[in-house]
Short mmCIF file of N, CA and C in Angstrom, two decimals:
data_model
loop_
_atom_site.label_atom_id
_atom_site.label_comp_id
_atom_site.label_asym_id
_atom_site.label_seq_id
_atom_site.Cartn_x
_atom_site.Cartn_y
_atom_site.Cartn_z
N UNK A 211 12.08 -15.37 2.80
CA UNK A 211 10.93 -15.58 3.64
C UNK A 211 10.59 -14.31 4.38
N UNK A 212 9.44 -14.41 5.11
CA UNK A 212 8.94 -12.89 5.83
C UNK A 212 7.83 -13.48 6.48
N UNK A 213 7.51 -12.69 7.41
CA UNK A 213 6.28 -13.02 8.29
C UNK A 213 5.32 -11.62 8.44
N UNK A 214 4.59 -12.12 8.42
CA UNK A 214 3.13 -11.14 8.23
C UNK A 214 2.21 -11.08 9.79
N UNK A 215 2.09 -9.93 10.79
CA UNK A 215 1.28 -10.05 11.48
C UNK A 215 -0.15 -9.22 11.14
N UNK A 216 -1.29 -9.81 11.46
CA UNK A 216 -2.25 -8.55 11.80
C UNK A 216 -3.36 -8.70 13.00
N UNK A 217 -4.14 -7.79 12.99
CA UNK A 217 -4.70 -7.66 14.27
C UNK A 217 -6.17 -6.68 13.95
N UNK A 218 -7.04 -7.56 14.79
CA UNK A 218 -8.44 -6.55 14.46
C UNK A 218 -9.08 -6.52 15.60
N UNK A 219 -9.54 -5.05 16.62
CA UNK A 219 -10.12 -4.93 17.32
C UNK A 219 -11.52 -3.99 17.16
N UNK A 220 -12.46 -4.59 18.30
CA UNK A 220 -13.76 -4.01 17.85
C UNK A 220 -13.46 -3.20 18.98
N UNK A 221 -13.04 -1.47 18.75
CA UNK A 221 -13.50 -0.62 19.13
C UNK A 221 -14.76 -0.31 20.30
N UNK A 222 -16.00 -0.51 19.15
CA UNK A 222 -17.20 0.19 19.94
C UNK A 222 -17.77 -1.09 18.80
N UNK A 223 -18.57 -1.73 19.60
CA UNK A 223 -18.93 -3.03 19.02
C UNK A 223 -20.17 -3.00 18.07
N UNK A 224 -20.14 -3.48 16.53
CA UNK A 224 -21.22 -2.87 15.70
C UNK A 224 -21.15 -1.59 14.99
N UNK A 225 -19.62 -1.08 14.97
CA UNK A 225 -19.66 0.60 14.87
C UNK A 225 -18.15 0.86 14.72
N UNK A 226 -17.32 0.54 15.48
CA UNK A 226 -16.22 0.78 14.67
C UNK A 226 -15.16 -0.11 15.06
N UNK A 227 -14.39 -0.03 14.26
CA UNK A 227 -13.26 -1.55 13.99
C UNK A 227 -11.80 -0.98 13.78
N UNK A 228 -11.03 -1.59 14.28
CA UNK A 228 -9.30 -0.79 14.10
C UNK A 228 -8.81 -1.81 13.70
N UNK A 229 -7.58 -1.87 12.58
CA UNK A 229 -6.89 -2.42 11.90
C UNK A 229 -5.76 -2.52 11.70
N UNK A 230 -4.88 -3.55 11.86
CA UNK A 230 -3.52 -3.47 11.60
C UNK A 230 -2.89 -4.45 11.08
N UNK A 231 -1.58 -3.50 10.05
CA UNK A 231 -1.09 -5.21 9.48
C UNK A 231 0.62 -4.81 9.59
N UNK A 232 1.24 -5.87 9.81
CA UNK A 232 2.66 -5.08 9.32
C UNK A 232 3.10 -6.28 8.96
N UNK A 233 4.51 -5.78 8.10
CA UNK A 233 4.95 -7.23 7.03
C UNK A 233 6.10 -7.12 6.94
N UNK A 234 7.34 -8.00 7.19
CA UNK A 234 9.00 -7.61 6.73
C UNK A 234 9.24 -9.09 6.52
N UNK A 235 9.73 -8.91 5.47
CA UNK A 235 10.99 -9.82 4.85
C UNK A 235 11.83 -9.47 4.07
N UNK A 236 12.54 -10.78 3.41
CA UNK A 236 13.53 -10.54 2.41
C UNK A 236 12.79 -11.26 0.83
N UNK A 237 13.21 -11.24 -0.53
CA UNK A 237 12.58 -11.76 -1.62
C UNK A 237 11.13 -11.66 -1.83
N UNK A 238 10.39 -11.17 -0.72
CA UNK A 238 8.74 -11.37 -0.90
C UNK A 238 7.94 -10.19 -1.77
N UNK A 239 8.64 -9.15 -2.74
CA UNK A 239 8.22 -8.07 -3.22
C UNK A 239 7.22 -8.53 -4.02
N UNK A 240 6.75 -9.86 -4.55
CA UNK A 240 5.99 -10.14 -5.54
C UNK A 240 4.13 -10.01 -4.45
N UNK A 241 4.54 -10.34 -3.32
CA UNK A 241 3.77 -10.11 -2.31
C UNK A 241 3.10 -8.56 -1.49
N UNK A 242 3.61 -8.06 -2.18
CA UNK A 242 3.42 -6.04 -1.98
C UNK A 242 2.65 -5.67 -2.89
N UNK A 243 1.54 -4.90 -2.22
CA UNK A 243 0.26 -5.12 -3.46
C UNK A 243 1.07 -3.50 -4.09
N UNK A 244 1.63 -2.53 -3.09
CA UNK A 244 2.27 -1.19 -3.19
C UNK A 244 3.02 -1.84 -4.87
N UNK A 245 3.72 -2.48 -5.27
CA UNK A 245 4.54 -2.99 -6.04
C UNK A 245 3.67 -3.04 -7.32
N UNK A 246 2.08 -3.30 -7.38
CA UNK A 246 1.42 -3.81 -8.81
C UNK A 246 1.80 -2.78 -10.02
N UNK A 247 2.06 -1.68 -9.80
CA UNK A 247 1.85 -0.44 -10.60
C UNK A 247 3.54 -0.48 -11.65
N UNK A 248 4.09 -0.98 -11.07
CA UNK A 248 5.79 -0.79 -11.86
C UNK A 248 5.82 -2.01 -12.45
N UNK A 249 6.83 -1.37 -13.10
CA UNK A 249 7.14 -2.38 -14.87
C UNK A 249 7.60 -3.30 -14.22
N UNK A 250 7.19 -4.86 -15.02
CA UNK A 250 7.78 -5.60 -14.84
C UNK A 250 8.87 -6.17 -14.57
N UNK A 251 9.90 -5.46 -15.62
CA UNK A 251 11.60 -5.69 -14.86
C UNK A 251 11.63 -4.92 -13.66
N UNK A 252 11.14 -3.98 -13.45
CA UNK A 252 11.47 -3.22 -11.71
C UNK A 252 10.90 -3.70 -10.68
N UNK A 253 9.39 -4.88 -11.38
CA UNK A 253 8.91 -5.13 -10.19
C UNK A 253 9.80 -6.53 -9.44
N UNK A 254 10.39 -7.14 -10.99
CA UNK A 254 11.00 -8.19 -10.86
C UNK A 254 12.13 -8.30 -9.82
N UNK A 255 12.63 -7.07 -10.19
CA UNK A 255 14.00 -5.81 -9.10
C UNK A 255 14.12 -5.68 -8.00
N UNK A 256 12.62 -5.85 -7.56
CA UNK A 256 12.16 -6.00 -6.07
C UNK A 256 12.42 -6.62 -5.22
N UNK A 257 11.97 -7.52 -5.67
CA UNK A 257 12.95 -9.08 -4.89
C UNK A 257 14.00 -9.67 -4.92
N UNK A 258 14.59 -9.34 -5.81
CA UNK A 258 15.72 -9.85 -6.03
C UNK A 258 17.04 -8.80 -7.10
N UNK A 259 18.19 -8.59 -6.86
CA UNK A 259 19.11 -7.69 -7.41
C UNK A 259 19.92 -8.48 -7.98
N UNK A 260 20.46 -7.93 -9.08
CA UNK A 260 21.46 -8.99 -9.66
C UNK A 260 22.76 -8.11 -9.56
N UNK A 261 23.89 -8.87 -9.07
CA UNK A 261 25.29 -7.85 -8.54
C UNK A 261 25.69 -7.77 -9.78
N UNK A 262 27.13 -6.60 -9.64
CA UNK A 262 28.22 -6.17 -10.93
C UNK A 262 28.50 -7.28 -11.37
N UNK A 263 29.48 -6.81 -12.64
CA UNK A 263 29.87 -7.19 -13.26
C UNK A 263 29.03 -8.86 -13.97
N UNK A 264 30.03 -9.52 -14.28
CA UNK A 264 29.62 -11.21 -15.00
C UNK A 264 28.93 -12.27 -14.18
N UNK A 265 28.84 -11.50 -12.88
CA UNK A 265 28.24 -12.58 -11.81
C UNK A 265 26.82 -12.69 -11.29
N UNK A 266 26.12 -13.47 -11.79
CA UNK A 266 24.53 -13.96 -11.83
C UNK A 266 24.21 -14.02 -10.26
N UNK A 267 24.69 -13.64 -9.64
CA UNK A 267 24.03 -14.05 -8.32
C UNK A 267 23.10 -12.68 -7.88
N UNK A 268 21.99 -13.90 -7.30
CA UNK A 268 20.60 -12.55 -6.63
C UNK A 268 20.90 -12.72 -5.54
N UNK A 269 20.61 -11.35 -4.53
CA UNK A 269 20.25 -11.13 -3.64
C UNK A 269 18.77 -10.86 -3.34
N UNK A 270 18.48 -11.68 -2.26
CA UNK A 270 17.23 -10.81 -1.76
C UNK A 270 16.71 -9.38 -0.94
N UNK A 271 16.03 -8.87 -0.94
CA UNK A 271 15.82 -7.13 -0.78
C UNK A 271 14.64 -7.43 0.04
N UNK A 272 15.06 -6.64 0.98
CA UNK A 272 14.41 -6.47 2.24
C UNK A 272 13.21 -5.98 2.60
N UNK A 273 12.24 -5.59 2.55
CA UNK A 273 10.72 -4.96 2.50
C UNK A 273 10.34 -5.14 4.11
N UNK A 274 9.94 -3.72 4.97
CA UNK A 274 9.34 -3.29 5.42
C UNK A 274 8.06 -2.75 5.67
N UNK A 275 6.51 -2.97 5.87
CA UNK A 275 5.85 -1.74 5.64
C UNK A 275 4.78 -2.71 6.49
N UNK A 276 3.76 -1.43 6.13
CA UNK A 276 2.38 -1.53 7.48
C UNK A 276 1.08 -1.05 7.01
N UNK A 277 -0.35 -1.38 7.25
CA UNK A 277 -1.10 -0.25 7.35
C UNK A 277 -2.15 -0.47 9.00
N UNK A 278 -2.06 0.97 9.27
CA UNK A 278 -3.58 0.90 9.73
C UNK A 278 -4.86 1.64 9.24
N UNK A 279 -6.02 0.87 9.72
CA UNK A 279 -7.30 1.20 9.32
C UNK A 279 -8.01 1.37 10.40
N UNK A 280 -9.10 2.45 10.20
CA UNK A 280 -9.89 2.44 11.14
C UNK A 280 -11.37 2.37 10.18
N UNK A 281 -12.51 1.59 10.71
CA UNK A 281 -13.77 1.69 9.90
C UNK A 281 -14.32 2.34 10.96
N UNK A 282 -15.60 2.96 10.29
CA UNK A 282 -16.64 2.80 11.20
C UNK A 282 -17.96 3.45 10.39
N UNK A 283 -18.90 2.91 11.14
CA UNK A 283 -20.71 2.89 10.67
C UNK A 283 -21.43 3.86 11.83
N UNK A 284 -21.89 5.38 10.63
CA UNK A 284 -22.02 6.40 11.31
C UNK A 284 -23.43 6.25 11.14
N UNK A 285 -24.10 6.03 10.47
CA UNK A 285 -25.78 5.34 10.39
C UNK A 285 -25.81 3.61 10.13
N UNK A 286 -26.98 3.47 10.15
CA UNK A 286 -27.16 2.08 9.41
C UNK A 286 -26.73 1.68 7.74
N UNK A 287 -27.16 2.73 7.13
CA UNK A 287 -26.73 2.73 5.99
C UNK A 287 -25.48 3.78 4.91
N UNK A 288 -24.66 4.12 6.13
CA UNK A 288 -23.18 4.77 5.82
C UNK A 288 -21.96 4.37 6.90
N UNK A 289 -21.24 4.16 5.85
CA UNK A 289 -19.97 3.60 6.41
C UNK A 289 -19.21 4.43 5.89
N UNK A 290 -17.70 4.12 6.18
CA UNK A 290 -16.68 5.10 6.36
C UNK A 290 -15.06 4.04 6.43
N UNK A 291 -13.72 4.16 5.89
CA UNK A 291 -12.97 3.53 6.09
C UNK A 291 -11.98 4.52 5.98
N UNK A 292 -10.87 4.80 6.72
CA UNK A 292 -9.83 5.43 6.61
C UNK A 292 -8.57 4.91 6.91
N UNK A 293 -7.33 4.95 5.97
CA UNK A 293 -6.40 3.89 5.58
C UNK A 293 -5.45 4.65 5.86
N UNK A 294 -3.88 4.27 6.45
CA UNK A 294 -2.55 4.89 5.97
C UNK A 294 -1.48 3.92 5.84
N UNK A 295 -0.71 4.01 5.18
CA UNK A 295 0.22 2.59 4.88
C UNK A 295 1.37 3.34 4.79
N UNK A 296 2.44 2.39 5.29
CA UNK A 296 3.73 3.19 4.71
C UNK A 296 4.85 1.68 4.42
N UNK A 297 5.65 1.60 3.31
CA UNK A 297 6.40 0.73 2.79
C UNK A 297 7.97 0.93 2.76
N UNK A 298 8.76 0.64 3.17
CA UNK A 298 10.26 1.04 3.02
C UNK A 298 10.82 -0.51 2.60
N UNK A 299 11.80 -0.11 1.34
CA UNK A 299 12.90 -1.30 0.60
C UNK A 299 13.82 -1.22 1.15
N UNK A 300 14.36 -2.35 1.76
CA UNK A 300 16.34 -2.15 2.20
C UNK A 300 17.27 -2.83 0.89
N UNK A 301 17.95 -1.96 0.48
CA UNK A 301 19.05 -3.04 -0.64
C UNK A 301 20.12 -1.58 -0.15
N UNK A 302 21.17 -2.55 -1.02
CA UNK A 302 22.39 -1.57 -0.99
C UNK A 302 21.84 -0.87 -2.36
N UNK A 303 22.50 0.81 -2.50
CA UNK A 303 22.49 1.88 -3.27
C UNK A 303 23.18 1.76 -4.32
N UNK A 304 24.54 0.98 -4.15
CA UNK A 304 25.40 0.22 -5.44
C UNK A 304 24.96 -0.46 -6.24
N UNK A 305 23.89 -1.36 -6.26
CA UNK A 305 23.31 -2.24 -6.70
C UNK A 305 22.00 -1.90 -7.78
N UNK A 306 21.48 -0.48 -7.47
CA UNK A 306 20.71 -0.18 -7.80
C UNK A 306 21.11 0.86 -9.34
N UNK A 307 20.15 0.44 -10.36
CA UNK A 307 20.89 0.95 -11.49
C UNK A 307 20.13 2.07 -12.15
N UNK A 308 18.84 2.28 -11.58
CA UNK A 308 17.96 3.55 -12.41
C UNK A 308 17.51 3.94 -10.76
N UNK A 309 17.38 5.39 -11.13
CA UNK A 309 17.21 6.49 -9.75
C UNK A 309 15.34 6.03 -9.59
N UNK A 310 14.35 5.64 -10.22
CA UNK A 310 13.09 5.37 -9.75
C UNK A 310 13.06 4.31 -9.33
N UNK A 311 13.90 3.31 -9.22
CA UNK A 311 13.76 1.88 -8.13
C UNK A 311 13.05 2.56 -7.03
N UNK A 312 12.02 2.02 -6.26
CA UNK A 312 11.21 1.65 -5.50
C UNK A 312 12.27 1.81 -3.97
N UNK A 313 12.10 2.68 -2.92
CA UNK A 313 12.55 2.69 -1.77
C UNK A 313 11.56 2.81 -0.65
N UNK A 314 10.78 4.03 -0.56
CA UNK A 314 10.15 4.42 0.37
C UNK A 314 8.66 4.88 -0.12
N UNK A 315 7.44 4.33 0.03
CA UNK A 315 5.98 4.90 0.15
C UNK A 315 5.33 5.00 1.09
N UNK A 316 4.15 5.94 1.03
CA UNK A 316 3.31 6.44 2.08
C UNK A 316 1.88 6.42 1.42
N UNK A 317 0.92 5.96 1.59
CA UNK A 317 -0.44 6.00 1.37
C UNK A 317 -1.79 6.28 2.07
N UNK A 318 -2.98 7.28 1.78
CA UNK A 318 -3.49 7.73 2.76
C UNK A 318 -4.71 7.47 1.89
N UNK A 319 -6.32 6.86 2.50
CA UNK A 319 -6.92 6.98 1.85
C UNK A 319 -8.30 7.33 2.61
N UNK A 320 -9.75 7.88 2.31
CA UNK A 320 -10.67 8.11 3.40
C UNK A 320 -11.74 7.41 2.15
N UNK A 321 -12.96 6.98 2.90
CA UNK A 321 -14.04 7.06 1.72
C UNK A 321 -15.46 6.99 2.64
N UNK A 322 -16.52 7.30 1.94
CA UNK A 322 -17.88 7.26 2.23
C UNK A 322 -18.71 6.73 1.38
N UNK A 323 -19.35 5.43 1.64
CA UNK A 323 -20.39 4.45 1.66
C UNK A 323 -21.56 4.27 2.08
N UNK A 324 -22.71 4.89 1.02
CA UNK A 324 -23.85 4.65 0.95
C UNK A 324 -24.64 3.12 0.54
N UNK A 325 -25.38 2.74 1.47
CA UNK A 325 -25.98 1.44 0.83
C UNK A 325 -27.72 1.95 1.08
N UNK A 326 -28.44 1.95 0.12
CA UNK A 326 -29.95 2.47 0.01
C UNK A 326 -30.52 0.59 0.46
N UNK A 327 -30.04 -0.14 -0.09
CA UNK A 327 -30.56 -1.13 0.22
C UNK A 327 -29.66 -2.25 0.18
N UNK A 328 -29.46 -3.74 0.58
CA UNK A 328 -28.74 -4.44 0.57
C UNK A 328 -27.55 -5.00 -0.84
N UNK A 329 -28.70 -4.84 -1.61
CA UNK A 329 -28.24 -4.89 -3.00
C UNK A 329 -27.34 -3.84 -3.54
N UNK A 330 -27.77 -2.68 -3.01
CA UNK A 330 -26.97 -1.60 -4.00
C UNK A 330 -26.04 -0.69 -3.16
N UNK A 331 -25.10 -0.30 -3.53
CA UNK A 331 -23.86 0.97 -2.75
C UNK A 331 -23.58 1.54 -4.17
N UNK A 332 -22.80 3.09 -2.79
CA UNK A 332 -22.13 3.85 -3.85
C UNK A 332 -21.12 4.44 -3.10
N UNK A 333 -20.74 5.26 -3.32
CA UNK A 333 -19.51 6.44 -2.70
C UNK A 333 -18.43 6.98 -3.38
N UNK A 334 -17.91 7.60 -2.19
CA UNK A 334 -17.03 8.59 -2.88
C UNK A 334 -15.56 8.04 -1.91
N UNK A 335 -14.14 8.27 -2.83
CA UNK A 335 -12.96 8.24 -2.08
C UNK A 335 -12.09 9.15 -2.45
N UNK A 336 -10.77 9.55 -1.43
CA UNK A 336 -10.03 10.03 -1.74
C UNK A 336 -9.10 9.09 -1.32
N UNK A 337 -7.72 9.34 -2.09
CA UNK A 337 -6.26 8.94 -2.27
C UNK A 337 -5.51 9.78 -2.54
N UNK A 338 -4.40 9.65 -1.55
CA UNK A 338 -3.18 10.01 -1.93
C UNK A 338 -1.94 9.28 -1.10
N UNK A 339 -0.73 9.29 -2.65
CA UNK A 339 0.28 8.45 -2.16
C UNK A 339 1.65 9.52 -2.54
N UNK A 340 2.77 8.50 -2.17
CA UNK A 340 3.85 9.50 -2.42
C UNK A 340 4.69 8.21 -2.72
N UNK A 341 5.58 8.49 -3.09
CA UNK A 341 7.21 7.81 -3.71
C UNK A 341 8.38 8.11 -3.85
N UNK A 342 9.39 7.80 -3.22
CA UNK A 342 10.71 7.86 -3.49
C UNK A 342 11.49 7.11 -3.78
N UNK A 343 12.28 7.16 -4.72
CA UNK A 343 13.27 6.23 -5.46
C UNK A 343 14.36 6.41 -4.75
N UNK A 344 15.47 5.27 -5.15
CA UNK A 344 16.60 5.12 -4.02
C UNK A 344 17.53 6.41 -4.79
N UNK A 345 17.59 6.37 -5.97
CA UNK A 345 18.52 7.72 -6.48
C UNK A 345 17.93 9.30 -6.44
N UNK A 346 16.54 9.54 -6.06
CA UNK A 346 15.53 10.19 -6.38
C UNK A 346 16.48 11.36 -5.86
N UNK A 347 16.96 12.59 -5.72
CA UNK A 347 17.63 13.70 -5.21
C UNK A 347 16.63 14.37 -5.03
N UNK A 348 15.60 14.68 -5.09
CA UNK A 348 14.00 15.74 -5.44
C UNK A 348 12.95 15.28 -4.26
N UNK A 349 12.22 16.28 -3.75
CA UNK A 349 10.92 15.35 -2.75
C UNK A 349 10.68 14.18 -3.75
N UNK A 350 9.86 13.54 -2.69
CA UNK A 350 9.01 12.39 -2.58
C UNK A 350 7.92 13.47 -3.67
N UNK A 351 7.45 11.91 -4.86
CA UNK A 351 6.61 12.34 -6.03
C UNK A 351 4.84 11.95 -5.30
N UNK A 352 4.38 12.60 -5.70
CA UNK A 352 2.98 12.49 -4.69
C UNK A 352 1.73 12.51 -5.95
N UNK A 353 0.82 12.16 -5.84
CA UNK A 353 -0.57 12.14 -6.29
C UNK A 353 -1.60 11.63 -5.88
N UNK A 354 -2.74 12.41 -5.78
CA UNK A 354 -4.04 12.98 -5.20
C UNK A 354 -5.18 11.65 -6.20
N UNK A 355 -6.47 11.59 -5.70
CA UNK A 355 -7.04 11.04 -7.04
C UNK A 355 -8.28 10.93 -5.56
N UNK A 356 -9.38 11.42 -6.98
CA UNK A 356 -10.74 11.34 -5.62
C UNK A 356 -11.34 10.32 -7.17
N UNK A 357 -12.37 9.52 -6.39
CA UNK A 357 -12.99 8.57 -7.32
C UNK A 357 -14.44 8.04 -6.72
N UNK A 358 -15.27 7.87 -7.23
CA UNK A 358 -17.01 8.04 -7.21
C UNK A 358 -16.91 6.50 -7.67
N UNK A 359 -17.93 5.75 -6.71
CA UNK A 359 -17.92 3.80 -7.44
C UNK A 359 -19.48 3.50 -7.28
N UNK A 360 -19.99 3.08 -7.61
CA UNK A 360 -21.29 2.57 -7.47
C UNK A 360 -21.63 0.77 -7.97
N UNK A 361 -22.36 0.20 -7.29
CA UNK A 361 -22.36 -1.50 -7.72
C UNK A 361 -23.75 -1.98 -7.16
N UNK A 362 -24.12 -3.01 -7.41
CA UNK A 362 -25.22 -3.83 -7.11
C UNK A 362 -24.41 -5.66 -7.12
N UNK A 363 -25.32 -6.11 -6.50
CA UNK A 363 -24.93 -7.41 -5.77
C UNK A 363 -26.39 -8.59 -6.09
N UNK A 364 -26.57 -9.19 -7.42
CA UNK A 364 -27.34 -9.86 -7.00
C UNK A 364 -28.31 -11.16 -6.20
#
């Protein structure tokens, strides 16, 4: 089980908004959106460890993490959202059998949102995250990624 708080305050009312979430439990890794990207047996890994030797028993693994956000609407028709998250796994190090198991992330993201009219947006974002595995001996593995979206709503 785990409990989830969050919290949303209006800043400057109509204009900008602050955000917060933070989340800890034990077994809930299927619940970590940070988690979608890894293979199935590792994501499976997440939540649950299976000990040495002949003995089937799981443990559950501990998950830590948070983000805050801040929005805000610099015209009528541009917006703005800027994100940082950070995730930490607790398990024992014995237990763990490949050095990229999932321990510690950090995520940062900014973007800009054009809407010409109700129907239509576009913009631009940047991302970047980082990762460390519980065996990882090397920095934290990092990657950048800027990305352009455009949509209509009818």
């Amino acid at each position: 089980g785990g409990i989830n708080v969050t919290s949303v305050v209006q800043l400057v009312p109509e204009k900008t908004t602050f955000k917060l979430s933070a989340v800890y439990g034990a077994g809930i890794g299927s619940y970590i959106s940070d988690f979608g990207g890894i293979h199935s047996d590792d994501r499976k890994d997440m939540h649950v460890k299976q000990s040495k030797g002949q003995d089937d028993t799981t443990y559950r693994v501990g998950v830590l993490g948070g983000y805050v956000a801040l929005e805000h609407q610099w015209l009528p028709q541009y917006h703005s959202t800027f994100t940082y998250g950070i995730l930490n796994v607790s398990r024992d190090e014995e237990h763990v059998k490949t050095e990229h198991i999932y321990k510690r992330g950090q995520s940062f993201s900014a973007n800009l949102t054009y809407h010409p009219t109700k129907q239509v947006h576009c913009g631009v974002e940047y991302l970047w995250g980082s990762k460390k595995g519980f065996k990882d001996e090397a920095d934290p593995k990092h990657a950048h990624r800027l990305q352009v979206a455009a949509g209509f709503s009818l």
